[in-house]
Amino acid sequence: MTAFAPSTAFNWDSSYQPFMPLDQIRALFERGTKVCMAIGGWGDTSGFSAGAVDEESRKRYAKNVAEAVDRLGYDCVDVDWEYPGGNGQDYGQIPNEQKVSEIETYPLLLTEIKAAIGRHELSIAVPGREADMIAFTAEQVPKIDKTVDFINVMTYDLMNRRDNATNHHTSVEGSLQTVDNYIQRGMSPSKMNLGFAFYAKYFTTKDGVQCLEPTGCPTAVLESADGSDTHLSGAVTFEIDNYNSNAAFANALKNGRQDSARGGQWFWDGSTEIYWTWDTPDLIARKFKEIVSARKLGGVMAWSLAQDSHDWSHSKAVQAGVKEL
């Protein structure tokens, strides 16, 4: 997938162009690899909200998406709306109460897009945290499931800066709970792709607290009341530069501990009062066995491929898991 086309690019007639011509992108991969246009991403919701609002806006949005797919030569479309119904980056400025209508208009927008793009596949990215599944109710999920070809489940960022106690951001236990939440609401396992994160996350813990357990340690205030970042948390990818330049990250990786019960890797740095959480190749293997195979999921996905450039160990673990399915 090429990330990201702005969500606002399709509200009106658009001349959207990706960051690189598709023929150049295709040349980087094996013949037959599908290239999809991902729309939106974290913090980009306004175009979706406007596009979904009524029948006229939905048809216009879908027509413009289809035009871009045909003009540029994409094979598929991914709608990454984070999130319909609220709890997105802008929740402090636009409260969820103002987005209630999106619970019903979201499936309608997807239906229009699928109808417009025809033979091309339509996928969606869906939240991992149950609190963010506002639009994914037992009533709406069957409508969504019927429309889309596959569903990329973001089983990561399960802890974020809105939390006040430490937790694994992408554990086996947490990922399985996410998958089960969707299945219970009517999502087809065969359409679901389990998500893997090629990055670690870190969170500052409450001053003076000893964090000796894998989860449940009080954090500092990680987000302001208006939703803005207090800059006491963040993410570090598994790219080679981060191994060479980030001593705290390297220290966490070296001294990390596995929470076997929950299936998460963690480290608390007492000198900096920072909690780290990430996935390992061993835990990826567990997820294939305990989630992908056990729940008969359709496949897997990761965010994102280039973020594993240190030694590609996470990518290799995913490849190994796929081969064993």
Tab-separated table of C-alpha atoms in Angstrom, residues 4-9 39-50 79-84 88-90:
chain	number	residue	atom	x	y	z
A	4	PHE	CA	-1.354	8.069	2.345
A	5	ALA	CA	-3.670	9.853	-0.016
A	6	PRO	CA	-5.272	12.713	1.958
A	7	SER	CA	-8.877	12.000	2.865
A	8	THR	CA	-9.817	15.440	1.517
A	9	ALA	CA	-8.430	14.630	-1.940
A	39	ILE	CA	-6.468	6.889	2.069
A	40	GLY	CA	-6.369	8.767	5.363
A	41	GLY	CA	-4.221	7.578	8.244
A	42	TRP	CA	-3.876	8.824	11.804
A	43	GLY	CA	-5.091	12.382	12.250
A	44	ASP	CA	-6.728	12.630	8.826
A	45	THR	CA	-10.489	12.314	9.228
A	46	SER	CA	-12.064	15.515	7.893
A	47	GLY	CA	-12.387	14.326	4.304
A	48	PHE	CA	-14.073	11.111	5.381
A	49	SER	CA	-16.478	12.945	7.669
A	50	ALA	CA	-17.474	15.332	4.891
A	79	VAL	CA	-9.808	3.221	3.703
A	80	ASP	CA	-7.879	4.123	6.855
A	81	TRP	CA	-10.367	6.264	8.777
A	82	GLU	CA	-9.131	6.648	12.360
A	83	TYR	CA	-11.846	6.566	13.526
A	84	PRO	CA	-15.463	6.764	12.387
A	88	GLY	CA	-9.402	10.167	16.665
A	89	GLN	CA	-6.597	12.668	17.022
A	90	ASP	CA	-9.134	15.504	16.952
